[in-house]
Amino acid sequence: EDKVVQSPLSLVVHEGDTVTLNCSYEVTNFRSLLWYKQEKKAPTFLFMLTSSGIEKKSGRLSSILDKKELFSILNITATQTGDSAVYLCAVGDGNNDMRFGAGTRLTVKP
Amino acid sequence: EADIYQTPRYLVIGTGKKITLECSQTMGHDKMYWYQQDPGMELHLIHYSYGVNSTEKGDLSSESTVSRIRTEHFPLTLESARPSHTSQYLCAAGWAPETQYFGPGTRLLVL
């Protein structure tokens, strides 16, 4: 059965800390892995990863995919209170379906 | 990027009522999606459309129905709402499944 598992489920850190969020998957006909940030309402797109070993970077956020070990990590350096959100991992398969993980709830305290 | 609009944003309704959740987008994306998300839980795909007059059911079984008569409009209908339908419903659109832009969502409470 296809599945996407994120860990940890929740995380509390202080401003300035660095965090690593994990996403592992088992999906038939893997096509891509996406990271989203969900604050109060709808998810907003962060990264799309399709190739192993190539880091995607946007400011303090970065992500990398390992297609051999079937996981991805999302790193956030020098965290700020505005980074507090639920971070969702989603995997797209060859059927053009996307399967979402349950998310990691990150809380950044001042 | 797409502008995705959903109405209503919040809806409280009694059991047995028929409701339609509206979703529209202004960028002409072929692909549109409906997701259901319970608090603290993952998003589940309930319907998707790859173009006008094309609709398919998603992973999660849903009693709702959808229609796609125009590219920009993808409404979701519940013929007879029940408390088990209480959830957040998110609409998304994009050129490909990997590039989905989400609307603000509709929070539905069925009493």
PDB file of C-alpha atoms in Angstrom:
ATOM      1  CA  GLU A   1       0.000   0.000   0.000  1.00  0.00           C
ATOM      2  CA  ASP A   2       1.312   3.437  -0.921  1.00  0.00           C
ATOM      3  CA  LYS A   3       2.124   5.654   2.027  1.00  0.00           C
ATOM      4  CA  VAL A   4       3.895   8.842   3.012  1.00  0.00           C
ATOM      5  CA  VAL A   5       5.179   9.125   6.574  1.00  0.00           C
ATOM      6  CA  GLN A   6       6.450  12.321   8.125  1.00  0.00           C
ATOM      7  CA  SER A   7       8.429  12.698  11.316  1.00  0.00           C
ATOM      8  CA  PRO A   8       8.384  14.103  13.834  1.00  0.00           C
ATOM      9  CA  LEU A   9       4.665  14.820  14.108  1.00  0.00           C
ATOM     10  CA  SER A  10       5.390  17.954  16.095  1.00  0.00           C
ATOM     11  CA  LEU A  11       8.436  19.926  17.046  1.00  0.00           C
ATOM     12  CA  VAL A  12       9.014  22.911  19.339  1.00  0.00           C
ATOM     13  CA  VAL A  13      12.191  24.950  18.969  1.00  0.00           C
ATOM     14  CA  HIS A  14      13.487  28.415  19.798  1.00  0.00           C
ATOM     15  CA  GLU A  15      14.276  31.163  17.345  1.00  0.00           C
ATOM     16  CA  GLY A  16      17.661  30.673  15.766  1.00  0.00           C
ATOM     17  CA  ASP A  17      17.583  26.885  15.986  1.00  0.00           C
ATOM     18  CA  THR A  18      18.019  24.685  12.924  1.00  0.00           C
ATOM     19  CA  VAL A  19      15.415  21.992  12.279  1.00  0.00           C
ATOM     20  CA  THR A  20      15.259  18.963  10.014  1.00  0.00           C
ATOM     21  CA  LEU A  21      11.923  17.511   8.978  1.00  0.00           C
ATOM     22  CA  ASN A  22      11.713  14.026   7.529  1.00  0.00           C
ATOM     23  CA  CYS A  23       9.501  12.435   4.903  1.00  0.00           C
ATOM     24  CA  SER A  24       9.704   8.788   3.889  1.00  0.00           C
ATOM     25  CA  TYR A  25       7.549   7.201   1.247  1.00  0.00           C
ATOM     26  CA  GLU A  26       6.489   4.008  -0.437  1.00  0.00           C
ATOM     27  CA  VAL A  27       4.807   4.867  -3.688  1.00  0.00           C
ATOM     28  CA  THR A  28       4.362   2.891  -6.855  1.00  0.00           C
ATOM     29  CA  ASN A  29       5.836   4.650  -9.882  1.00  0.00           C
ATOM     30  CA  PHE A  30       7.308   7.593  -8.013  1.00  0.00           C
ATOM     31  CA  ARG A  31       7.195  10.787 -10.001  1.00  0.00           C
ATOM     32  CA  SER A  32       7.983  13.672  -7.642  1.00  0.00           C
ATOM     33  CA  LEU A  33       8.037  14.776  -4.021  1.00  0.00           C
ATOM     34  CA  LEU A  34       6.725  18.125  -2.903  1.00  0.00           C
ATOM     35  CA  TRP A  35       6.957  20.144   0.286  1.00  0.00           C
ATOM     36  CA  TYR A  36       4.239  22.564   1.359  1.00  0.00           C
ATOM     37  CA  LYS A  37       3.892  24.991   4.245  1.00  0.00           C
ATOM     38  CA  GLN A  38       0.421  25.225   5.763  1.00  0.00           C
ATOM     39  CA  GLU A  39      -0.266  28.016   8.190  1.00  0.00           C
ATOM     40  CA  LYS A  40      -3.859  28.864   8.920  1.00  0.00           C
ATOM     41  CA  LYS A  41      -5.600  27.780   5.798  1.00  0.00           C
ATOM     42  CA  ALA A  42      -4.311  26.447   2.505  1.00  0.00           C
ATOM     43  CA  PRO A  43      -0.895  24.918   1.843  1.00  0.00           C
ATOM     44  CA  THR A  44       1.635  27.012  -0.034  1.00  0.00           C
ATOM     45  CA  PHE A  45       4.161  25.384  -2.296  1.00  0.00           C
ATOM     46  CA  LEU A  46       7.813  25.240  -1.193  1.00  0.00           C
ATOM     47  CA  PHE A  47       9.780  22.747  -3.287  1.00  0.00           C
ATOM     48  CA  MET A  48       9.381  20.043  -5.874  1.00  0.00           C
ATOM     49  CA  LEU A  49      12.034  17.325  -6.021  1.00  0.00           C
ATOM     50  CA  THR A  50      12.412  14.762  -8.750  1.00  0.00           C
ATOM     51  CA  SER A  51      16.099  13.831  -8.776  1.00  0.00           C
ATOM     52  CA  SER A  52      18.235  12.316  -6.042  1.00  0.00           C
ATOM     53  CA  GLY A  53      21.020  14.300  -4.461  1.00  0.00           C
ATOM     54  CA  ILE A  54      20.164  17.701  -5.887  1.00  0.00           C
ATOM     55  CA  GLU A  55      19.496  20.232  -3.167  1.00  0.00           C
ATOM     56  CA  LYS A  56      16.763  22.772  -3.663  1.00  0.00           C
ATOM     57  CA  LYS A  57      17.276  25.984  -1.720  1.00  0.00           C
ATOM     58  CA  SER A  58      15.165  29.013  -1.001  1.00  0.00           C
ATOM     59  CA  GLY A  59      16.510  31.409   1.595  1.00  0.00           C
ATOM     60  CA  ARG A  60      16.782  29.603   4.911  1.00  0.00           C
ATOM     61  CA  LEU A  61      14.920  26.547   3.605  1.00  0.00           C
ATOM     62  CA  SER A  62      16.494  23.693   1.721  1.00  0.00           C
ATOM     63  CA  SER A  63      15.457  20.204   0.746  1.00  0.00           C
ATOM     64  CA  ILE A  64      16.990  17.110  -0.755  1.00  0.00           C
ATOM     65  CA  LEU A  65      15.673  13.794  -2.022  1.00  0.00           C
ATOM     66  CA  ASP A  66      17.143  10.294  -1.746  1.00  0.00           C
ATOM     67  CA  LYS A  67      15.336   8.033  -4.205  1.00  0.00           C
ATOM     68  CA  LYS A  68      17.379   5.002  -3.195  1.00  0.00           C
ATOM     69  CA  GLU A  69      16.438   5.205   0.487  1.00  0.00           C
ATOM     70  CA  LEU A  70      13.010   6.690  -0.333  1.00  0.00           C
ATOM     71  CA  PHE A  71      13.087   9.788   1.801  1.00  0.00           C
ATOM     72  CA  SER A  72      13.445  13.524   1.747  1.00  0.00           C
ATOM     73  CA  ILE A  73      14.432  16.090   4.334  1.00  0.00           C
ATOM     74  CA  LEU A  74      13.467  19.706   4.721  1.00  0.00           C
ATOM     75  CA  ASN A  75      15.958  21.892   6.574  1.00  0.00           C
ATOM     76  CA  ILE A  76      15.200  25.264   8.073  1.00  0.00           C
ATOM     77  CA  THR A  77      18.131  27.240   9.444  1.00  0.00           C
ATOM     78  CA  ALA A  78      17.999  30.214  11.827  1.00  0.00           C
ATOM     79  CA  THR A  79      14.303  29.593  12.491  1.00  0.00           C
ATOM     80  CA  GLN A  80      11.950  32.508  13.081  1.00  0.00           C
ATOM     81  CA  THR A  81       8.519  32.634  14.694  1.00  0.00           C
ATOM     82  CA  GLY A  82       7.063  33.096  11.217  1.00  0.00           C
ATOM     83  CA  ASP A  83       8.256  29.612  10.332  1.00  0.00           C
ATOM     84  CA  SER A  84       5.669  28.164  12.724  1.00  0.00           C
ATOM     85  CA  ALA A  85       3.334  26.080  10.578  1.00  0.00           C
ATOM     86  CA  VAL A  86       2.484  22.566   9.524  1.00  0.00           C
ATOM     87  CA  TYR A  87       4.899  21.308   6.869  1.00  0.00           C
ATOM     88  CA  LEU A  88       3.371  18.821   4.472  1.00  0.00           C
ATOM     89  CA  CYS A  89       5.148  16.323   2.282  1.00  0.00           C
ATOM     90  CA  ALA A  90       3.359  14.967  -0.781  1.00  0.00           C
ATOM     91  CA  VAL A  91       4.407  12.358  -3.320  1.00  0.00           C
ATOM     92  CA  GLY A  92       3.129  12.210  -6.873  1.00  0.00           C
ATOM     93  CA  ASP A  93       2.932   8.891  -8.671  1.00  0.00           C
ATOM     94  CA  GLY A  94       2.669   7.736 -12.228  1.00  0.00           C
ATOM     95  CA  ASN A  95      -1.110   7.854 -12.081  1.00  0.00           C
ATOM     96  CA  ASN A  96      -0.955  11.579 -11.526  1.00  0.00           C
ATOM     97  CA  ASP A  97      -2.197  11.132  -7.970  1.00  0.00           C
ATOM     98  CA  MET A  98      -0.652  12.922  -5.027  1.00  0.00           C
ATOM     99  CA  ARG A  99      -0.496  11.340  -1.590  1.00  0.00           C
ATOM    100  CA  PHE A 100       0.049  13.615   1.390  1.00  0.00           C
ATOM    101  CA  GLY A 101       1.679  12.830   4.704  1.00  0.00           C
ATOM    102  CA  ALA A 102       0.093  13.852   7.986  1.00  0.00           C
ATOM    103  CA  GLY A 103       2.458  16.794   8.344  1.00  0.00           C
ATOM    104  CA  THR A 104       4.932  18.023  10.930  1.00  0.00           C
ATOM    105  CA  ARG A 105       3.696  20.811  13.190  1.00  0.00           C
ATOM    106  CA  LEU A 106       6.598  23.174  13.852  1.00  0.00           C
ATOM    107  CA  THR A 107       6.359  25.743  16.636  1.00  0.00           C
ATOM    108  CA  VAL A 108       9.121  28.322  16.907  1.00  0.00           C
ATOM    109  CA  LYS A 109       9.201  30.159  20.231  1.00  0.00           C
ATOM    110  CA  PRO A 110      10.738  33.626  20.604  1.00  0.00           C
TER     111      PRO A 110
ATOM    112  CA  GLU B   1       0.714  31.316 -10.145  1.00  0.00           C
ATOM    113  CA  ALA B   2      -3.047  30.982 -10.054  1.00  0.00           C
ATOM    114  CA  ASP B   3      -5.738  32.867  -8.224  1.00  0.00           C
ATOM    115  CA  ILE B   4      -7.943  30.276  -6.614  1.00  0.00           C
ATOM    116  CA  TYR B   5     -11.178  31.323  -4.973  1.00  0.00           C
ATOM    117  CA  GLN B   6     -13.402  29.304  -2.713  1.00  0.00           C
ATOM    118  CA  THR B   7     -16.780  30.240  -1.298  1.00  0.00           C
ATOM    119  CA  PRO B   8     -18.097  30.127   1.277  1.00  0.00           C
ATOM    120  CA  ARG B   9     -15.097  30.241   3.576  1.00  0.00           C
ATOM    121  CA  TYR B  10     -17.146  28.963   6.495  1.00  0.00           C
ATOM    122  CA  LEU B  11     -20.476  27.156   6.477  1.00  0.00           C
ATOM    123  CA  VAL B  12     -22.609  25.858   9.311  1.00  0.00           C
ATOM    124  CA  ILE B  13     -25.588  23.885   8.136  1.00  0.00           C
ATOM    125  CA  GLY B  14     -28.131  21.389   9.396  1.00  0.00           C
ATOM    126  CA  THR B  15     -28.272  17.703   8.557  1.00  0.00           C
ATOM    127  CA  GLY B  16     -30.032  16.829   5.325  1.00  0.00           C
ATOM    128  CA  LYS B  17     -29.421  20.108   3.540  1.00  0.00           C
ATOM    129  CA  LYS B  18     -27.979  20.244   0.051  1.00  0.00           C
ATOM    130  CA  ILE B  19     -24.817  22.327  -0.221  1.00  0.00           C
ATOM    131  CA  THR B  20     -22.483  23.391  -2.994  1.00  0.00           C
ATOM    132  CA  LEU B  21     -18.929  24.504  -2.325  1.00  0.00           C
ATOM    133  CA  GLU B  22     -17.661  26.790  -5.036  1.00  0.00           C
ATOM    134  CA  CYS B  23     -14.154  26.826  -6.478  1.00  0.00           C
ATOM    135  CA  SER B  24     -12.963  29.018  -9.311  1.00  0.00           C
ATOM    136  CA  GLN B  25      -9.611  29.929 -10.818  1.00  0.00           C
ATOM    137  CA  THR B  26      -8.621  32.696 -13.177  1.00  0.00           C
ATOM    138  CA  MET B  27      -5.539  31.308 -14.908  1.00  0.00           C
ATOM    139  CA  GLY B  28      -7.073  28.711 -17.185  1.00  0.00           C
ATOM    140  CA  HIS B  29      -5.487  25.660 -15.564  1.00  0.00           C
ATOM    141  CA  ASP B  30      -6.798  22.393 -16.948  1.00  0.00           C
ATOM    142  CA  LYS B  31      -6.266  20.382 -13.803  1.00  0.00           C
ATOM    143  CA  MET B  32      -8.309  21.015 -10.665  1.00  0.00           C
ATOM    144  CA  TYR B  33      -8.595  19.049  -7.442  1.00  0.00           C
ATOM    145  CA  TRP B  34     -10.679  18.781  -4.290  1.00  0.00           C
ATOM    146  CA  TYR B  35      -9.092  17.647  -1.033  1.00  0.00           C
ATOM    147  CA  GLN B  36     -10.662  16.924   2.331  1.00  0.00           C
ATOM    148  CA  GLN B  37      -8.659  17.614   5.466  1.00  0.00           C
ATOM    149  CA  ASP B  38      -9.736  16.884   9.034  1.00  0.00           C
ATOM    150  CA  PRO B  39      -7.991  18.892  11.780  1.00  0.00           C
ATOM    151  CA  GLY B  40      -4.421  17.716  12.274  1.00  0.00           C
ATOM    152  CA  MET B  41      -4.735  15.112   9.583  1.00  0.00           C
ATOM    153  CA  GLU B  42      -3.366  14.699   6.092  1.00  0.00           C
ATOM    154  CA  LEU B  43      -5.061  15.910   2.948  1.00  0.00           C
ATOM    155  CA  HIS B  44      -7.057  13.305   1.089  1.00  0.00           C
ATOM    156  CA  LEU B  45      -7.854  13.667  -2.597  1.00  0.00           C
ATOM    157  CA  ILE B  46     -11.596  13.210  -3.135  1.00  0.00           C
ATOM    158  CA  HIS B  47     -12.110  14.452  -6.713  1.00  0.00           C
ATOM    159  CA  TYR B  48     -10.069  15.715  -9.621  1.00  0.00           C
ATOM    160  CA  SER B  49     -10.592  16.957 -13.142  1.00  0.00           C
ATOM    161  CA  TYR B  50      -8.206  17.156 -16.053  1.00  0.00           C
ATOM    162  CA  GLY B  51     -10.408  19.399 -18.113  1.00  0.00           C
ATOM    163  CA  VAL B  52     -13.938  20.326 -19.094  1.00  0.00           C
ATOM    164  CA  ASN B  53     -16.383  17.419 -18.778  1.00  0.00           C
ATOM    165  CA  SER B  54     -13.689  15.292 -17.119  1.00  0.00           C
ATOM    166  CA  THR B  55     -14.109  14.292 -13.464  1.00  0.00           C
ATOM    167  CA  GLU B  56     -12.690  11.392 -11.468  1.00  0.00           C
ATOM    168  CA  LYS B  57     -12.919  10.175  -7.906  1.00  0.00           C
ATOM    169  CA  GLY B  58      -9.798  10.353  -5.774  1.00  0.00           C
ATOM    170  CA  ASP B  59      -8.265   8.147  -3.112  1.00  0.00           C
ATOM    171  CA  LEU B  60     -10.801   8.839  -0.404  1.00  0.00           C
ATOM    172  CA  SER B  61     -14.342   7.716  -0.970  1.00  0.00           C
ATOM    173  CA  SER B  62     -16.684  10.660  -0.752  1.00  0.00           C
ATOM    174  CA  GLU B  63     -20.435  11.089  -1.009  1.00  0.00           C
ATOM    175  CA  SER B  64     -19.916  14.379  -2.758  1.00  0.00           C
ATOM    176  CA  THR B  65     -20.129  14.962  -6.493  1.00  0.00           C
ATOM    177  CA  VAL B  66     -18.388  17.462  -8.754  1.00  0.00           C
ATOM    178  CA  SER B  67     -18.878  18.959 -12.175  1.00  0.00           C
ATOM    179  CA  ARG B  68     -16.611  20.725 -14.640  1.00  0.00           C
ATOM    180  CA  ILE B  69     -18.688  22.528 -17.217  1.00  0.00           C
ATOM    181  CA  ARG B  70     -16.258  25.436 -17.527  1.00  0.00           C
ATOM    182  CA  THR B  71     -12.477  25.432 -17.182  1.00  0.00           C
ATOM    183  CA  GLU B  72     -12.493  28.010 -14.433  1.00  0.00           C
ATOM    184  CA  HIS B  73     -15.206  26.480 -12.264  1.00  0.00           C
ATOM    185  CA  PHE B  74     -15.158  23.213 -10.262  1.00  0.00           C
ATOM    186  CA  PRO B  75     -18.008  23.085  -7.739  1.00  0.00           C
ATOM    187  CA  LEU B  76     -18.457  20.299  -5.192  1.00  0.00           C
ATOM    188  CA  THR B  77     -21.952  19.278  -4.098  1.00  0.00           C
ATOM    189  CA  LEU B  78     -23.282  17.322  -1.136  1.00  0.00           C
ATOM    190  CA  GLU B  79     -26.893  16.313  -1.790  1.00  0.00           C
ATOM    191  CA  SER B  80     -27.674  15.632   1.860  1.00  0.00           C
ATOM    192  CA  ALA B  81     -25.159  16.885   4.395  1.00  0.00           C
ATOM    193  CA  ARG B  82     -24.393  14.802   7.490  1.00  0.00           C
ATOM    194  CA  PRO B  83     -22.257  15.471  10.573  1.00  0.00           C
ATOM    195  CA  SER B  84     -19.644  13.063   9.176  1.00  0.00           C
ATOM    196  CA  HIS B  85     -19.103  15.572   6.353  1.00  0.00           C
ATOM    197  CA  THR B  86     -17.769  18.132   8.807  1.00  0.00           C
ATOM    198  CA  SER B  87     -14.266  18.943   7.610  1.00  0.00           C
ATOM    199  CA  GLN B  88     -12.155  21.419   5.697  1.00  0.00           C
ATOM    200  CA  TYR B  89     -12.400  21.236   1.919  1.00  0.00           C
ATOM    201  CA  LEU B  90      -9.498  22.545  -0.144  1.00  0.00           C
ATOM    202  CA  CYS B  91      -9.625  23.196  -3.865  1.00  0.00           C
ATOM    203  CA  ALA B  92      -6.450  23.297  -5.948  1.00  0.00           C
ATOM    204  CA  ALA B  93      -5.544  23.992  -9.571  1.00  0.00           C
ATOM    205  CA  GLY B  94      -2.404  23.670 -11.636  1.00  0.00           C
ATOM    206  CA  TRP B  95      -0.892  22.687 -14.939  1.00  0.00           C
ATOM    207  CA  ALA B  96       0.316  19.393 -13.515  1.00  0.00           C
ATOM    208  CA  PRO B  97      -0.309  17.421 -10.318  1.00  0.00           C
ATOM    209  CA  GLU B  98       3.089  18.526  -9.064  1.00  0.00           C
ATOM    210  CA  THR B  99       2.339  22.204  -9.303  1.00  0.00           C
ATOM    211  CA  GLN B 100      -0.874  22.731  -7.463  1.00  0.00           C
ATOM    212  CA  TYR B 101      -1.971  26.044  -6.063  1.00  0.00           C
ATOM    213  CA  PHE B 102      -4.461  25.842  -3.257  1.00  0.00           C
ATOM    214  CA  GLY B 103      -7.466  27.970  -2.505  1.00  0.00           C
ATOM    215  CA  PRO B 104      -8.159  29.294   1.010  1.00  0.00           C
ATOM    216  CA  GLY B 105     -10.456  26.391   1.846  1.00  0.00           C
ATOM    217  CA  THR B 106     -14.003  26.013   3.112  1.00  0.00           C
ATOM    218  CA  ARG B 107     -14.599  24.953   6.691  1.00  0.00           C
ATOM    219  CA  LEU B 108     -17.856  22.998   6.831  1.00  0.00           C
ATOM    220  CA  LEU B 109     -19.719  22.180  10.024  1.00  0.00           C
ATOM    221  CA  VAL B 110     -22.814  20.014   9.755  1.00  0.00           C
ATOM    222  CA  LEU B 111     -24.996  19.972  12.848  1.00  0.00           C
TER     223      LEU B 111
END
